[in-house]
PDB file of C-alpha atoms in Angstrom:
ATOM      1  CA  MET A   1     -74.972  37.126  74.608  1.00 50.00           C
ATOM      2  CA  ALA A   2     -72.180  35.030  73.279  1.00 53.00           C
ATOM      3  CA  ARG A   3     -69.062  34.683  75.358  1.00 62.00           C
ATOM      4  CA  LYS A   4     -66.118  36.114  73.719  1.00 67.00           C
ATOM      5  CA  ARG A   5     -63.256  33.966  73.194  1.00 72.00           C
ATOM      6  CA  LYS A   6     -59.817  34.561  74.555  1.00 85.00           C
ATOM      7  CA  GLY A   7     -57.067  34.973  72.086  1.00 86.00           C
ATOM      8  CA  ARG A   8     -56.838  36.114  68.301  1.00 93.00           C
ATOM      9  CA  PRO A   9     -58.561  34.552  65.530  1.00 92.00           C
ATOM     10  CA  VAL A  10     -55.981  32.334  63.708  1.00 95.00           C
ATOM     11  CA  ASN A  11     -57.014  30.077  60.906  1.00 96.00           C
ATOM     12  CA  GLY A  12     -54.983  27.277  59.107  1.00 97.00           C
ATOM     13  CA  VAL A  13     -53.321  23.848  59.695  1.00 97.00           C
ATOM     14  CA  LEU A  14     -50.093  23.530  61.478  1.00 97.00           C
ATOM     15  CA  VAL A  15     -48.052  20.242  61.286  1.00 97.00           C
ATOM     16  CA  VAL A  16     -46.094  19.942  64.592  1.00 97.00           C
ATOM     17  CA  ASP A  17     -43.428  17.267  65.146  1.00 97.00           C
ATOM     18  CA  LYS A  18     -44.818  15.937  68.627  1.00 97.00           C
ATOM     19  CA  PRO A  19     -41.903  15.049  70.937  1.00 97.00           C
ATOM     20  CA  ALA A  20     -42.000  12.080  73.145  1.00 96.00           C
ATOM     21  CA  GLY A  21     -43.260  12.553  76.743  1.00 94.00           C
ATOM     22  CA  ILE A  22     -46.309  14.710  76.029  1.00 94.00           C
ATOM     23  CA  SER A  23     -49.945  13.847  75.091  1.00 91.00           C
ATOM     24  CA  SER A  24     -51.589  15.266  71.991  1.00 92.00           C
ATOM     25  CA  ASN A  25     -53.700  17.661  74.140  1.00 92.00           C
ATOM     26  CA  ASP A  26     -50.479  18.921  75.732  1.00 95.00           C
ATOM     27  CA  ALA A  27     -49.330  19.682  72.097  1.00 96.00           C
ATOM     28  CA  VAL A  28     -52.730  21.577  71.352  1.00 96.00           C
ATOM     29  CA  GLN A  29     -52.299  23.801  74.548  1.00 95.00           C
ATOM     30  CA  GLN A  30     -48.684  24.534  73.939  1.00 96.00           C
ATOM     31  CA  ALA A  31     -49.587  25.725  70.360  1.00 96.00           C
ATOM     32  CA  LYS A  32     -52.496  27.664  71.494  1.00 96.00           C
ATOM     33  CA  ARG A  33     -50.349  29.714  74.106  1.00 95.00           C
ATOM     34  CA  LEU A  34     -47.445  30.142  71.383  1.00 96.00           C
ATOM     35  CA  PHE A  35     -49.846  31.652  68.875  1.00 96.00           C
ATOM     36  CA  GLY A  36     -52.274  33.232  71.288  1.00 95.00           C
ATOM     37  CA  ALA A  37     -54.999  31.614  69.299  1.00 95.00           C
ATOM     38  CA  GLN A  38     -58.683  31.319  70.086  1.00 94.00           C
ATOM     39  CA  LYS A  39     -59.328  27.819  69.006  1.00 94.00           C
ATOM     40  CA  VAL A  40     -56.982  24.985  68.351  1.00 95.00           C
ATOM     41  CA  GLY A  41     -57.756  21.071  67.902  1.00 92.00           C
ATOM     42  CA  HIS A  42     -55.719  17.920  67.021  1.00 88.00           C
ATOM     43  CA  THR A  43     -56.709  15.566  64.553  1.00 85.00           C
ATOM     44  CA  GLY A  44     -56.147  12.055  66.201  1.00 81.00           C
ATOM     45  CA  SER A  45     -54.267  11.256  69.399  1.00 84.00           C
ATOM     46  CA  LEU A  46     -50.527  10.238  69.426  1.00 89.00           C
ATOM     47  CA  ASP A  47     -49.526   8.312  72.405  1.00 88.00           C
ATOM     48  CA  PRO A  48     -47.020  10.065  75.014  1.00 90.00           C
ATOM     49  CA  LEU A  49     -44.373   7.407  73.676  1.00 92.00           C
ATOM     50  CA  ALA A  50     -44.822   8.564  70.152  1.00 95.00           C
ATOM     51  CA  THR A  51     -43.361  11.260  68.156  1.00 97.00           C
ATOM     52  CA  GLY A  52     -43.915  12.749  64.810  1.00 97.00           C
ATOM     53  CA  VAL A  53     -46.663  14.125  62.461  1.00 97.00           C
ATOM     54  CA  LEU A  54     -49.614  15.697  64.380  1.00 96.00           C
ATOM     55  CA  PRO A  55     -51.751  18.195  62.499  1.00 96.00           C
ATOM     56  CA  LEU A  56     -53.123  20.821  64.449  1.00 97.00           C
ATOM     57  CA  CYS A  57     -56.397  22.678  63.293  1.00 96.00           C
ATOM     58  CA  PHE A  58     -56.659  26.290  64.132  1.00 97.00           C
ATOM     59  CA  GLY A  59     -60.000  28.244  63.787  1.00 95.00           C
ATOM     60  CA  GLU A  60     -62.066  27.457  60.844  1.00 96.00           C
ATOM     61  CA  ALA A  61     -59.683  24.633  59.993  1.00 96.00           C
ATOM     62  CA  THR A  62     -61.373  22.576  63.031  1.00 95.00           C
ATOM     63  CA  LYS A  63     -64.440  22.109  60.961  1.00 95.00           C
ATOM     64  CA  PHE A  64     -62.453  19.993  58.904  1.00 94.00           C
ATOM     65  CA  SER A  65     -60.546  18.089  61.449  1.00 92.00           C
ATOM     66  CA  GLN A  66     -62.868  14.866  61.109  1.00 91.00           C
ATOM     67  CA  PHE A  67     -61.566  14.310  57.692  1.00 92.00           C
ATOM     68  CA  LEU A  68     -58.058  14.095  59.045  1.00 91.00           C
ATOM     69  CA  LEU A  69     -59.207  11.902  61.859  1.00 88.00           C
ATOM     70  CA  ASP A  70     -60.534   9.512  59.082  1.00 90.00           C
ATOM     71  CA  ALA A  71     -57.362   9.553  57.097  1.00 92.00           C
ATOM     72  CA  ASP A  72     -54.678   7.014  56.534  1.00 95.00           C
ATOM     73  CA  LYS A  73     -51.511   7.167  58.668  1.00 96.00           C
ATOM     74  CA  LYS A  74     -47.806   5.982  58.218  1.00 98.00           C
ATOM     75  CA  TYR A  75     -45.661   4.846  61.026  1.00 98.00           C
ATOM     76  CA  TRP A  76     -42.050   3.752  61.815  1.00 98.00           C
ATOM     77  CA  THR A  77     -42.218   1.513  64.745  1.00 98.00           C
ATOM     78  CA  ARG A  78     -39.628  -0.463  66.886  1.00 98.00           C
ATOM     79  CA  ILE A  79     -40.928  -3.580  68.558  1.00 98.00           C
ATOM     80  CA  ARG A  80     -39.235  -5.212  71.358  1.00 98.00           C
ATOM     81  CA  LEU A  81     -39.797  -9.105  71.210  1.00 98.00           C
ATOM     82  CA  GLY A  82     -39.871 -11.407  73.956  1.00 97.00           C
ATOM     83  CA  VAL A  83     -41.176  -8.690  76.563  1.00 97.00           C
ATOM     84  CA  THR A  84     -44.934  -8.460  76.941  1.00 95.00           C
ATOM     85  CA  THR A  85     -46.017  -5.199  78.904  1.00 94.00           C
ATOM     86  CA  GLU A  86     -49.468  -4.235  80.608  1.00 90.00           C
ATOM     87  CA  THR A  87     -49.835  -1.268  78.123  1.00 89.00           C
ATOM     88  CA  GLY A  88     -48.421  -2.840  74.855  1.00 91.00           C
ATOM     89  CA  ASP A  89     -45.626  -0.314  74.877  1.00 92.00           C
ATOM     90  CA  ALA A  90     -42.523   0.496  76.744  1.00 92.00           C
ATOM     91  CA  ASP A  91     -44.376   2.705  79.364  1.00 89.00           C
ATOM     92  CA  GLY A  92     -46.136  -0.299  80.946  1.00 89.00           C
ATOM     93  CA  GLU A  93     -45.275  -2.739  83.483  1.00 91.00           C
ATOM     94  CA  VAL A  94     -43.629  -6.171  82.259  1.00 95.00           C
ATOM     95  CA  ILE A  95     -45.988  -8.869  82.617  1.00 93.00           C
ATOM     96  CA  ALA A  96     -44.327 -11.612  80.707  1.00 95.00           C
ATOM     97  CA  GLU A  97     -40.804 -12.449  79.295  1.00 96.00           C
ATOM     98  CA  ALA A  98     -39.634 -15.082  76.734  1.00 96.00           C
ATOM     99  CA  ASP A  99     -36.756 -16.031  74.853  1.00 94.00           C
ATOM    100  CA  ALA A 100     -36.839 -14.169  71.176  1.00 95.00           C
ATOM    101  CA  SER A 101     -33.193 -14.701  70.390  1.00 92.00           C
ATOM    102  CA  SER A 102     -33.901 -17.352  67.748  1.00 92.00           C
ATOM    103  CA  VAL A 103     -36.540 -15.374  65.825  1.00 94.00           C
ATOM    104  CA  THR A 104     -35.390 -14.885  62.221  1.00 95.00           C
ATOM    105  CA  ALA A 105     -36.190 -12.043  59.631  1.00 96.00           C
ATOM    106  CA  ALA A 106     -37.855 -14.552  57.511  1.00 96.00           C
ATOM    107  CA  GLN A 107     -40.122 -15.683  60.330  1.00 96.00           C
ATOM    108  CA  VAL A 108     -41.193 -12.082  61.016  1.00 97.00           C
ATOM    109  CA  THR A 109     -41.731 -11.411  57.320  1.00 97.00           C
ATOM    110  CA  GLU A 110     -43.885 -14.463  57.179  1.00 97.00           C
ATOM    111  CA  GLU A 111     -46.108 -13.776  60.068  1.00 97.00           C
ATOM    112  CA  LEU A 112     -46.611 -10.114  58.970  1.00 97.00           C
ATOM    113  CA  GLU A 113     -48.131 -11.149  55.819  1.00 96.00           C
ATOM    114  CA  ALA A 114     -51.390 -12.175  58.097  1.00 96.00           C
ATOM    115  CA  PHE A 115     -51.628  -8.641  59.371  1.00 97.00           C
ATOM    116  CA  VAL A 116     -51.939  -7.100  55.900  1.00 97.00           C
ATOM    117  CA  GLY A 117     -55.253  -6.164  54.388  1.00 97.00           C
ATOM    118  CA  GLU A 118     -58.493  -5.940  56.429  1.00 97.00           C
ATOM    119  CA  ILE A 119     -58.045  -7.438  59.916  1.00 96.00           C
ATOM    120  CA  GLU A 120     -59.468  -7.166  63.326  1.00 93.00           C
ATOM    121  CA  GLN A 121     -58.152  -5.619  66.286  1.00 90.00           C
ATOM    122  CA  ILE A 122     -59.122  -5.540  69.932  1.00 84.00           C
ATOM    123  CA  PRO A 123     -58.523  -2.061  71.210  1.00 78.00           C
ATOM    124  CA  SER A 124     -56.026  -1.847  74.275  1.00 78.00           C
ATOM    125  CA  MET A 125     -57.244  -0.756  77.554  1.00 72.00           C
ATOM    126  CA  TYR A 126     -54.700   1.848  77.574  1.00 74.00           C
ATOM    127  CA  SER A 127     -56.293   3.336  74.184  1.00 71.00           C
ATOM    128  CA  ALA A 128     -58.036   6.657  74.183  1.00 72.00           C
ATOM    129  CA  LEU A 129     -61.164   4.866  73.019  1.00 74.00           C
ATOM    130  CA  LYS A 130     -63.973   5.943  75.152  1.00 77.00           C
ATOM    131  CA  HIS A 131     -66.333   3.507  77.139  1.00 73.00           C
ATOM    132  CA  GLN A 132     -69.617   5.245  78.293  1.00 75.00           C
ATOM    133  CA  GLY A 133     -67.817   8.565  78.061  1.00 75.00           C
ATOM    134  CA  GLN A 134     -64.556   7.634  79.956  1.00 78.00           C
ATOM    135  CA  PRO A 135     -61.141   6.934  78.031  1.00 77.00           C
ATOM    136  CA  LEU A 136     -60.173   3.453  78.375  1.00 75.00           C
ATOM    137  CA  TYR A 137     -57.017   4.213  79.585  1.00 74.00           C
ATOM    138  CA  LYS A 138     -58.548   6.144  82.778  1.00 78.00           C
ATOM    139  CA  LEU A 139     -60.491   2.883  83.610  1.00 76.00           C
ATOM    140  CA  ALA A 140     -57.427   0.849  83.186  1.00 71.00           C
ATOM    141  CA  ARG A 141     -55.476   2.950  85.687  1.00 78.00           C
ATOM    142  CA  GLN A 142     -58.250   2.405  88.122  1.00 76.00           C
ATOM    143  CA  GLY A 143     -57.840  -1.432  87.624  1.00 75.00           C
ATOM    144  CA  ILE A 144     -61.069  -1.611  85.757  1.00 76.00           C
ATOM    145  CA  GLU A 145     -61.118  -3.780  82.435  1.00 78.00           C
ATOM    146  CA  VAL A 146     -64.329  -3.663  80.202  1.00 79.00           C
ATOM    147  CA  GLU A 147     -65.067  -5.879  77.293  1.00 79.00           C
ATOM    148  CA  ARG A 148     -63.997  -4.330  73.930  1.00 81.00           C
ATOM    149  CA  ALA A 149     -65.546  -5.463  70.522  1.00 82.00           C
ATOM    150  CA  PRO A 150     -62.998  -6.294  67.789  1.00 87.00           C
ATOM    151  CA  ARG A 151     -62.696  -3.446  65.277  1.00 89.00           C
ATOM    152  CA  LYS A 152     -62.053  -3.787  61.578  1.00 94.00           C
ATOM    153  CA  VAL A 153     -59.148  -1.935  60.278  1.00 96.00           C
ATOM    154  CA  THR A 154     -56.877  -2.155  57.153  1.00 97.00           C
ATOM    155  CA  ILE A 155     -53.183  -2.363  57.126  1.00 98.00           C
ATOM    156  CA  TYR A 156     -52.279  -1.505  53.489  1.00 98.00           C
ATOM    157  CA  SER A 157     -48.512  -2.533  54.009  1.00 97.00           C
ATOM    158  CA  ALA A 158     -46.237  -3.673  56.914  1.00 97.00           C
ATOM    159  CA  GLU A 159     -42.574  -3.909  55.835  1.00 97.00           C
ATOM    160  CA  LEU A 160     -39.737  -5.221  57.854  1.00 98.00           C
ATOM    161  CA  LEU A 161     -36.902  -2.730  57.834  1.00 98.00           C
ATOM    162  CA  ASN A 162     -34.611  -4.252  60.227  1.00 95.00           C
ATOM    163  CA  VAL A 163     -33.982  -7.058  62.774  1.00 95.00           C
ATOM    164  CA  ARG A 164     -31.370  -6.527  65.509  1.00 91.00           C
ATOM    165  CA  GLU A 165     -31.157  -8.936  68.499  1.00 88.00           C
ATOM    166  CA  SER A 166     -34.658  -9.152  70.013  1.00 93.00           C
ATOM    167  CA  GLU A 167     -35.833  -5.913  68.309  1.00 96.00           C
ATOM    168  CA  ILE A 168     -37.563  -5.252  64.875  1.00 97.00           C
ATOM    169  CA  GLU A 169     -38.338  -2.154  63.056  1.00 98.00           C
ATOM    170  CA  LEU A 170     -41.227  -1.960  60.702  1.00 98.00           C
ATOM    171  CA  PHE A 171     -42.885   0.633  58.280  1.00 98.00           C
ATOM    172  CA  VAL A 172     -46.578   0.485  58.539  1.00 98.00           C
ATOM    173  CA  HIS A 173     -49.335   2.048  56.378  1.00 98.00           C
ATOM    174  CA  CYS A 174     -52.648   1.735  57.770  1.00 97.00           C
ATOM    175  CA  SER A 175     -56.304   2.996  57.950  1.00 96.00           C
ATOM    176  CA  LYS A 176     -57.719   5.075  60.570  1.00 92.00           C
ATOM    177  CA  GLY A 177     -58.280   3.315  64.072  1.00 90.00           C
ATOM    178  CA  THR A 178     -55.276   0.924  63.653  1.00 94.00           C
ATOM    179  CA  TYR A 179     -53.414   0.527  67.097  1.00 92.00           C
ATOM    180  CA  ILE A 180     -49.637  -0.141  66.335  1.00 95.00           C
ATOM    181  CA  ARG A 181     -49.458  -1.304  69.880  1.00 93.00           C
ATOM    182  CA  SER A 182     -52.068  -3.942  69.264  1.00 94.00           C
ATOM    183  CA  LEU A 183     -50.139  -5.031  66.112  1.00 96.00           C
ATOM    184  CA  ALA A 184     -46.985  -5.442  68.154  1.00 96.00           C
ATOM    185  CA  GLU A 185     -48.644  -7.614  70.712  1.00 95.00           C
ATOM    186  CA  ASP A 186     -50.527  -9.653  67.990  1.00 95.00           C
ATOM    187  CA  LEU A 187     -47.298 -10.040  66.096  1.00 97.00           C
ATOM    188  CA  GLY A 188     -45.413 -11.043  69.175  1.00 97.00           C
ATOM    189  CA  ALA A 189     -48.176 -13.734  70.053  1.00 96.00           C
ATOM    190  CA  ALA A 190     -47.875 -15.121  66.497  1.00 97.00           C
ATOM    191  CA  LEU A 191     -44.180 -15.353  66.804  1.00 97.00           C
ATOM    192  CA  GLY A 192     -44.530 -17.206  70.231  1.00 96.00           C
ATOM    193  CA  CYS A 193     -42.470 -14.830  72.359  1.00 96.00           C
ATOM    194  CA  GLY A 194     -44.779 -11.628  72.905  1.00 96.00           C
ATOM    195  CA  GLY A 195     -43.683  -8.204  72.183  1.00 97.00           C
ATOM    196  CA  HIS A 196     -44.468  -4.370  72.759  1.00 97.00           C
ATOM    197  CA  VAL A 197     -43.898  -1.021  71.005  1.00 97.00           C
ATOM    198  CA  SER A 198     -40.525   0.424  72.118  1.00 97.00           C
ATOM    199  CA  GLY A 199     -40.481   3.121  69.760  1.00 97.00           C
ATOM    200  CA  LEU A 200     -43.165   4.960  67.425  1.00 97.00           C
ATOM    201  CA  ARG A 201     -42.898   7.827  64.969  1.00 98.00           C
ATOM    202  CA  ARG A 202     -45.802   8.873  62.819  1.00 97.00           C
ATOM    203  CA  LEU A 203     -44.596   9.723  59.249  1.00 98.00           C
ATOM    204  CA  ALA A 204     -47.801  10.949  57.711  1.00 97.00           C
ATOM    205  CA  ALA A 205     -51.234  11.788  58.478  1.00 95.00           C
ATOM    206  CA  GLY A 206     -53.608  12.007  55.510  1.00 93.00           C
ATOM    207  CA  PRO A 207     -51.925  14.465  53.324  1.00 94.00           C
ATOM    208  CA  TYR A 208     -49.444  15.985  55.522  1.00 96.00           C
ATOM    209  CA  GLN A 209     -45.830  14.391  55.691  1.00 96.00           C
ATOM    210  CA  GLU A 210     -42.741  14.302  58.124  1.00 97.00           C
ATOM    211  CA  GLU A 211     -40.926  16.797  56.191  1.00 97.00           C
ATOM    212  CA  GLN A 212     -43.655  19.513  56.642  1.00 96.00           C
ATOM    213  CA  SER A 213     -43.709  19.251  60.332  1.00 97.00           C
ATOM    214  CA  ILE A 214     -41.939  21.818  62.874  1.00 97.00           C
ATOM    215  CA  SER A 215     -40.755  21.118  66.385  1.00 97.00           C
ATOM    216  CA  PHE A 216     -41.950  23.120  69.294  1.00 97.00           C
ATOM    217  CA  GLU A 217     -38.317  24.391  69.784  1.00 97.00           C
ATOM    218  CA  GLN A 218     -38.359  26.034  66.240  1.00 97.00           C
ATOM    219  CA  LEU A 219     -41.791  27.616  67.139  1.00 97.00           C
ATOM    220  CA  LYS A 220     -40.447  28.916  70.502  1.00 96.00           C
ATOM    221  CA  ALA A 221     -37.781  30.596  68.754  1.00 97.00           C
ATOM    222  CA  ILE A 222     -40.071  32.635  66.540  1.00 96.00           C
ATOM    223  CA  ASP A 223     -40.899  36.027  68.235  1.00 89.00           C
ATOM    224  CA  SER A 224     -43.595  37.474  66.085  1.00 93.00           C
ATOM    225  CA  PRO A 225     -47.126  36.332  65.537  1.00 94.00           C
ATOM    226  CA  GLU A 226     -46.726  37.319  61.848  1.00 95.00           C
ATOM    227  CA  ALA A 227     -44.087  34.889  61.477  1.00 96.00           C
ATOM    228  CA  LEU A 228     -45.840  32.227  63.055  1.00 96.00           C
ATOM    229  CA  ASP A 229     -48.960  32.528  61.040  1.00 96.00           C
ATOM    230  CA  ALA A 230     -46.785  32.315  57.881  1.00 96.00           C
ATOM    231  CA  LEU A 231     -46.136  28.604  59.010  1.00 97.00           C
ATOM    232  CA  LEU A 232     -49.803  27.873  58.849  1.00 97.00           C
ATOM    233  CA  LEU A 233     -50.927  25.740  55.808  1.00 97.00           C
ATOM    234  CA  PRO A 234     -54.295  26.784  54.264  1.00 96.00           C
ATOM    235  CA  VAL A 235     -57.624  25.392  55.739  1.00 96.00           C
ATOM    236  CA  SER A 236     -58.165  23.930  52.352  1.00 96.00           C
ATOM    237  CA  SER A 237     -55.027  21.697  52.815  1.00 96.00           C
ATOM    238  CA  ALA A 238     -57.016  19.384  55.059  1.00 95.00           C
ATOM    239  CA  VAL A 239     -59.024  18.147  51.945  1.00 95.00           C
ATOM    240  CA  GLY A 240     -56.277  18.980  49.419  1.00 92.00           C
ATOM    241  CA  SER A 241     -56.703  15.590  47.694  1.00 91.00           C
ATOM    242  CA  TRP A 242     -60.336  15.999  46.963  1.00 95.00           C
ATOM    243  CA  PRO A 243     -61.726  17.217  43.616  1.00 95.00           C
ATOM    244  CA  VAL A 244     -61.769  20.971  43.118  1.00 96.00           C
ATOM    245  CA  MET A 245     -64.873  22.833  41.916  1.00 96.00           C
ATOM    246  CA  ARG A 246     -64.599  26.660  41.208  1.00 95.00           C
ATOM    247  CA  LEU A 247     -67.823  28.779  41.322  1.00 96.00           C
ATOM    248  CA  HIS A 248     -68.579  31.821  39.631  1.00 94.00           C
ATOM    249  CA  GLN A 249     -69.635  34.587  42.138  1.00 94.00           C
ATOM    250  CA  ASP A 250     -73.239  34.519  41.444  1.00 94.00           C
ATOM    251  CA  THR A 251     -73.333  30.746  42.107  1.00 95.00           C
ATOM    252  CA  ALA A 252     -71.224  30.989  45.216  1.00 95.00           C
ATOM    253  CA  HIS A 253     -73.873  33.363  46.347  1.00 95.00           C
ATOM    254  CA  TYR A 254     -76.523  30.601  46.383  1.00 96.00           C
ATOM    255  CA  LEU A 255     -74.315  27.977  47.857  1.00 96.00           C
ATOM    256  CA  LEU A 256     -73.200  30.095  50.660  1.00 96.00           C
ATOM    257  CA  ARG A 257     -76.931  30.440  51.711  1.00 95.00           C
ATOM    258  CA  GLY A 258     -77.293  26.757  51.911  1.00 95.00           C
ATOM    259  CA  GLN A 259     -78.680  25.962  48.409  1.00 96.00           C
ATOM    260  CA  PRO A 260     -77.282  23.078  46.224  1.00 97.00           C
ATOM    261  CA  VAL A 261     -76.129  24.488  43.023  1.00 96.00           C
ATOM    262  CA  GLN A 262     -75.400  23.000  39.525  1.00 94.00           C
ATOM    263  CA  VAL A 263     -71.839  23.131  38.216  1.00 92.00           C
ATOM    264  CA  ALA A 264     -70.524  22.200  34.919  1.00 89.00           C
ATOM    265  CA  HIS A 265     -67.959  19.211  34.684  1.00 89.00           C
ATOM    266  CA  ALA A 266     -68.652  18.372  38.289  1.00 90.00           C
ATOM    267  CA  PRO A 267     -67.961  14.622  39.373  1.00 93.00           C
ATOM    268  CA  THR A 268     -70.862  12.229  39.500  1.00 93.00           C
ATOM    269  CA  GLU A 269     -70.525  11.515  43.070  1.00 94.00           C
ATOM    270  CA  GLY A 270     -68.486  12.102  46.282  1.00 95.00           C
ATOM    271  CA  TRP A 271     -67.157  15.116  48.192  1.00 96.00           C
ATOM    272  CA  VAL A 272     -65.456  18.122  46.446  1.00 97.00           C
ATOM    273  CA  GLN A 273     -63.548  21.261  47.637  1.00 96.00           C
ATOM    274  CA  ILE A 274     -65.374  24.348  46.685  1.00 97.00           C
ATOM    275  CA  PHE A 275     -63.711  27.709  45.811  1.00 97.00           C
ATOM    276  CA  GLU A 276     -65.197  31.072  44.590  1.00 96.00           C
ATOM    277  CA  SER A 277     -63.271  32.160  41.457  1.00 93.00           C
ATOM    278  CA  GLY A 278     -61.738  35.439  41.477  1.00 87.00           C
ATOM    279  CA  GLU A 279     -58.118  37.235  41.231  1.00 84.00           C
ATOM    280  CA  GLU A 280     -57.292  34.907  44.091  1.00 88.00           C
ATOM    281  CA  ASP A 281     -59.609  31.965  44.476  1.00 92.00           C
ATOM    282  CA  ARG A 282     -61.290  31.871  47.844  1.00 95.00           C
ATOM    283  CA  PHE A 283     -61.984  28.560  49.783  1.00 96.00           C
ATOM    284  CA  LEU A 284     -65.472  28.371  50.686  1.00 97.00           C
ATOM    285  CA  GLY A 285     -65.606  24.751  52.203  1.00 97.00           C
ATOM    286  CA  VAL A 286     -66.699  21.335  51.053  1.00 97.00           C
ATOM    287  CA  GLY A 287     -69.712  19.786  49.330  1.00 97.00           C
ATOM    288  CA  GLU A 288     -71.223  16.454  48.280  1.00 97.00           C
ATOM    289  CA  ILE A 289     -72.469  15.523  44.843  1.00 97.00           C
ATOM    290  CA  LEU A 290     -76.242  14.795  45.002  1.00 96.00           C
ATOM    291  CA  THR A 291     -78.017  12.310  42.959  1.00 94.00           C
ATOM    292  CA  ASP A 292     -79.281  14.897  40.419  1.00 94.00           C
ATOM    293  CA  GLY A 293     -75.665  16.175  39.851  1.00 93.00           C
ATOM    294  CA  ARG A 294     -75.908  19.459  42.111  1.00 96.00           C
ATOM    295  CA  ILE A 295     -73.405  20.237  44.684  1.00 97.00           C
ATOM    296  CA  ALA A 296     -74.848  20.568  48.225  1.00 97.00           C
ATOM    297  CA  PRO A 297     -72.756  22.619  50.790  1.00 97.00           C
ATOM    298  CA  ARG A 298     -71.816  20.404  53.604  1.00 97.00           C
ATOM    299  CA  ARG A 299     -69.376  22.397  55.723  1.00 96.00           C
ATOM    300  CA  LEU A 300     -68.511  26.066  54.793  1.00 96.00           C
ATOM    301  CA  VAL A 301     -66.056  28.377  56.327  1.00 95.00           C
ATOM    302  CA  ALA A 302     -67.030  31.566  58.056  1.00 88.00           C
ATOM    303  CA  SER A 303     -66.858  34.768  55.535  1.00 70.00           C
ATOM    304  CA  ASP A 304     -64.326  37.309  56.276  1.00 52.00           C
TER     305      ASP A 304
END
């Protein structure tokens, strides 16, 4: 007999503005308590130091969280030059210092160019990446260091916003898996003075933007489940940039039973959102275009 989940069934995506000082999992647990929800998950860790856009998937939306994990991200970051820390950010012990007072905006801009495009990064020992099932940061706290293979990531743009004394501010648009702390360390090394992240804010994660986010203070001020639920974005918003296919009820019947279906004017390849046409279109899930042009169901939401 299946174990009954505690809480109420809640479905949708909540874009929270994560405050500094808590982990992404802390944010999940707070949201779960506030909504009294059965199931909540996040879509990619933000370090405790970081603030900003953290999409949380409730209920059926958790089926699509991987697509948000794979999405591009945008960040504002402040980097302190001349100080290298154990963790690559302001939470770590200082391990080296150098004079960065002579670094100019022109030098930073020139060195930044080498980091734009596809690059390789060695993940920090203080990242959430796992080694044999253990997060690297847990091993690091035990004084254990393991070899990490370089990972290919893409930085689409890295724009210098400000230079003030020994601190610089950047806007970074990057692919999944990019470590801003690694960028800070590598840029500091290229400038010959070292550096670490002293401030970090995520401005966007996939389709979700900073202006859509809501703080925990705002959430705590809401005293009814209905008002909280009204803040949730549709489950389909997680894949909102994908092509949309609308199926007649008869066609949807077969797709919901796991059968690929033929749909007129479908794309020739890739993944699509699938809706059942009606007075109000109903989101069914996502599918993939097969080589014969049919749409195969890949991830479906549970029926009401």
